[in-house]
Amino acid sequence: MIVHMRWSLFILWFLHHGDFSWAERFTVVGPSPSIVSYVGEDVILLASLSPALDAEGFEVRWFTTNIFSPVLLYADYRIINLIDSRRALFQEKLKSGNVSLIVQSVRVSDEGVYTCLVASGPLEEDVKITLNVEVLVQKLVICLALGLVEQLFGAENNRELQNCCKD
């Protein structure tokens, strides 16, 4: 009886202090593999966990071409790597499994394939979403006109031109 009690206590201690994960299996899903946005708009690259697990303790890595150079990295309950302040997560929605990426004031250079990689212990899942960026013809005409004005009149500090035609 004493031997069984010692083994039971050892097993309980090991389960409590062991370095392994009881993480539930999940997948990362996105409703659309491709999204179209226009220059200057805000866009959300939708991604969520299925089933809808609390992702606050997970690592969420959004990247384009290089996994080691993420556009956004969330780990240890905070965003620890953010290359561009125009990108964010809905941190308050991580509890419900929402790991979507927000891209504000979309630029032509934002176009590409984005990967959302979510890791919990030894489990890793990802989803790829293509962001296609289009320029509205009306905005392009305005930018070209402002560029012509700058060439004719030397408007070096023209904020409208700088904001309108970054890319």
GROMACS .gro file of C-alpha atoms in nm:
model
  167
    1MET     CA    1   0.000   0.000   0.000
    2ILE     CA    2   0.285   0.240   0.086
    3VAL     CA    3   0.458   0.162  -0.246
    4HIS     CA    4   0.140   0.246  -0.439
    5MET     CA    5   0.100   0.569  -0.243
    6ARG     CA    6   0.460   0.673  -0.321
    7TRP     CA    7   0.413   0.596  -0.691
    8SER     CA    8   0.085   0.789  -0.693
    9LEU     CA    9   0.251   1.089  -0.530
   10PHE     CA   10   0.544   1.069  -0.773
   11ILE     CA   11   0.309   1.052  -1.072
   12LEU     CA   12   0.108   1.350  -0.943
   13TRP     CA   13   0.429   1.548  -0.884
   14PHE     CA   14   0.561   1.457  -1.231
   15LEU     CA   15   0.237   1.555  -1.402
   16HIS     CA   16   0.233   1.883  -1.215
   17HIS     CA   17   0.598   1.973  -1.282
   18GLY     CA   18   0.668   1.789  -1.605
   19ASP     CA   19   0.778   1.991  -1.908
   20PHE     CA   20   0.526   1.876  -2.165
   21SER     CA   21   0.210   2.013  -2.312
   22TRP     CA   22  -0.147   1.895  -2.284
   23ALA     CA   23  -0.232   2.141  -2.562
   24GLU     CA   24  -0.546   2.069  -2.753
   25ARG     CA   25  -0.507   2.016  -3.126
   26PHE     CA   26  -0.616   2.308  -3.340
   27THR     CA   27  -0.599   2.441  -3.693
   28VAL     CA   28  -0.561   2.797  -3.818
   29VAL     CA   29  -0.831   2.890  -4.065
   30GLY     CA   30  -0.900   3.189  -4.285
   31PRO     CA   31  -1.227   3.243  -4.471
   32SER     CA   32  -1.056   3.348  -4.792
   33PRO     CA   33  -0.716   3.260  -4.939
   34SER     CA   34  -0.710   3.595  -5.122
   35ILE     CA   35  -0.816   3.949  -5.024
   36VAL     CA   36  -0.829   4.265  -5.235
   37SER     CA   37  -0.769   4.605  -5.080
   38TYR     CA   38  -0.713   4.953  -5.215
   39VAL     CA   39  -0.423   5.185  -5.137
   40GLY     CA   40  -0.498   5.388  -4.826
   41GLU     CA   41  -0.765   5.155  -4.687
   42ASP     CA   42  -0.741   4.944  -4.373
   43VAL     CA   43  -0.769   4.568  -4.425
   44ILE     CA   44  -0.804   4.270  -4.192
   45LEU     CA   45  -0.641   3.941  -4.287
   46LEU     CA   46  -0.887   3.712  -4.110
   47ALA     CA   47  -0.745   3.413  -3.926
   48SER     CA   48  -0.875   3.218  -3.629
   49LEU     CA   49  -0.822   2.897  -3.439
   50SER     CA   50  -1.053   2.603  -3.485
   51PRO     CA   51  -1.176   2.509  -3.233
   52ALA     CA   52  -1.187   2.863  -3.089
   53LEU     CA   53  -0.918   2.822  -2.820
   54ASP     CA   54  -0.776   3.098  -2.602
   55ALA     CA   55  -0.464   3.207  -2.796
   56GLU     CA   56  -0.328   3.451  -2.536
   57GLY     CA   57  -0.059   3.204  -2.428
   58PHE     CA   58   0.028   3.099  -2.783
   59GLU     CA   59   0.289   3.237  -3.021
   60VAL     CA   60   0.135   3.415  -3.321
   61ARG     CA   61   0.378   3.496  -3.603
   62TRP     CA   62   0.270   3.682  -3.919
   63PHE     CA   63   0.533   3.690  -4.193
   64THR     CA   64   0.562   3.728  -4.569
   65THR     CA   65   0.877   3.575  -4.716
   66ASN     CA   66   1.097   3.499  -4.415
   67ILE     CA   67   0.969   3.321  -4.104
   68PHE     CA   68   1.259   3.472  -3.904
   69SER     CA   69   1.165   3.827  -4.004
   70PRO     CA   70   0.798   3.851  -3.908
   71VAL     CA   71   0.589   4.160  -3.977
   72LEU     CA   72   0.432   4.092  -3.635
   73LEU     CA   73   0.527   3.854  -3.354
   74TYR     CA   74   0.307   3.798  -3.049
   75ALA     CA   75   0.452   3.584  -2.768
   76ASP     CA   76   0.464   3.584  -2.390
   77TYR     CA   77   0.127   3.763  -2.376
   78ARG     CA   78   0.249   4.068  -2.571
   79ILE     CA   79   0.362   4.191  -2.910
   80ILE     CA   80   0.739   4.158  -2.897
   81ASN     CA   81   0.833   4.229  -3.258
   82LEU     CA   82   0.657   4.478  -3.479
   83ILE     CA   83   0.836   4.602  -3.792
   84ASP     CA   84   0.567   4.851  -3.895
   85SER     CA   85   0.326   5.028  -3.658
   86ARG     CA   86   0.054   5.002  -3.924
   87ARG     CA   87   0.010   4.635  -3.833
   88ALA     CA   88  -0.168   4.502  -3.525
   89LEU     CA   89  -0.369   4.218  -3.372
   90PHE     CA   90  -0.702   4.233  -3.193
   91GLN     CA   91  -0.533   4.146  -2.863
   92GLU     CA   92  -0.864   4.155  -2.675
   93LYS     CA   93  -1.001   3.889  -2.914
   94LEU     CA   94  -0.715   3.640  -2.871
   95LYS     CA   95  -0.917   3.475  -2.591
   96SER     CA   96  -1.173   3.367  -2.851
   97GLY     CA   97  -0.911   3.238  -3.097
   98ASN     CA   98  -0.902   3.544  -3.326
   99VAL     CA   99  -0.544   3.585  -3.457
  100SER     CA  100  -0.629   3.820  -3.747
  101LEU     CA  101  -0.377   4.077  -3.872
  102ILE     CA  102  -0.486   4.438  -3.920
  103VAL     CA  103  -0.297   4.639  -4.184
  104GLN     CA  104  -0.375   5.010  -4.170
  105SER     CA  105  -0.332   5.252  -4.460
  106VAL     CA  106  -0.248   4.980  -4.710
  107ARG     CA  107   0.040   5.051  -4.949
  108VAL     CA  108   0.130   4.883  -5.276
  109SER     CA  109   0.437   4.741  -5.100
  110ASP     CA  110   0.205   4.551  -4.860
  111GLU     CA  111   0.096   4.322  -5.143
  112GLY     CA  112   0.199   3.958  -5.113
  113VAL     CA  113   0.140   3.626  -4.944
  114TYR     CA  114   0.107   3.647  -4.566
  115THR     CA  115   0.147   3.344  -4.342
  116CYS     CA  116  -0.006   3.326  -3.995
  117LEU     CA  117   0.182   3.066  -3.791
  118VAL     CA  118   0.040   2.980  -3.449
  119ALA     CA  119   0.240   2.769  -3.206
  120SER     CA  120   0.146   2.617  -2.872
  121GLY     CA  121   0.410   2.395  -2.721
  122PRO     CA  122   0.504   2.135  -2.982
  123LEU     CA  123   0.198   2.211  -3.198
  124GLU     CA  124   0.227   2.448  -3.497
  125GLU     CA  125  -0.036   2.530  -3.757
  126ASP     CA  126  -0.052   2.798  -4.025
  127VAL     CA  127  -0.269   2.956  -4.291
  128LYS     CA  128  -0.164   3.156  -4.598
  129ILE     CA  129  -0.355   3.461  -4.720
  130THR     CA  130  -0.272   3.660  -5.033
  131LEU     CA  131  -0.320   4.037  -5.012
  132ASN     CA  132  -0.374   4.200  -5.352
  133VAL     CA  133  -0.345   4.580  -5.348
  134GLU     CA  134  -0.508   4.793  -5.615
  135VAL     CA  135  -0.483   5.164  -5.683
  136LEU     CA  136  -0.804   5.351  -5.749
  137VAL     CA  137  -0.778   5.529  -6.085
  138GLN     CA  138  -0.926   5.847  -5.937
  139LYS     CA  139  -0.656   5.857  -5.669
  140LEU     CA  140  -0.387   5.785  -5.928
  141VAL     CA  141  -0.506   6.081  -6.138
  142ILE     CA  142  -0.495   6.306  -5.830
  143CYS     CA  143  -0.142   6.189  -5.749
  144LEU     CA  144  -0.027   6.248  -6.105
  145ALA     CA  145  -0.184   6.594  -6.102
  146LEU     CA  146  -0.018   6.680  -5.770
  147GLY     CA  147   0.313   6.555  -5.911
  148LEU     CA  148   0.272   6.784  -6.210
  149VAL     CA  149   0.196   7.078  -5.979
  150GLU     CA  150   0.509   6.999  -5.780
  151GLN     CA  151   0.719   6.990  -6.098
  152LEU     CA  152   0.574   7.318  -6.224
  153PHE     CA  153   0.576   7.514  -5.899
  154GLY     CA  154   0.836   7.332  -5.687
  155ALA     CA  155   0.604   7.244  -5.400
  156GLU     CA  156   0.869   7.066  -5.192
  157ASN     CA  157   0.663   7.048  -4.873
  158ASN     CA  158   0.338   6.938  -5.033
  159ARG     CA  159   0.194   6.708  -4.762
  160GLU     CA  160  -0.097   6.593  -4.980
  161LEU     CA  161   0.143   6.467  -5.243
  162GLN     CA  162   0.363   6.293  -4.987
  163ASN     CA  163   0.064   6.123  -4.820
  164CYS     CA  164  -0.119   6.039  -5.142
  165CYS     CA  165   0.163   5.881  -5.334
  166LYS     CA  166   0.391   5.702  -5.087
  167ASP     CA  167   0.410   5.391  -5.305
   0.00000   0.00000   0.00000
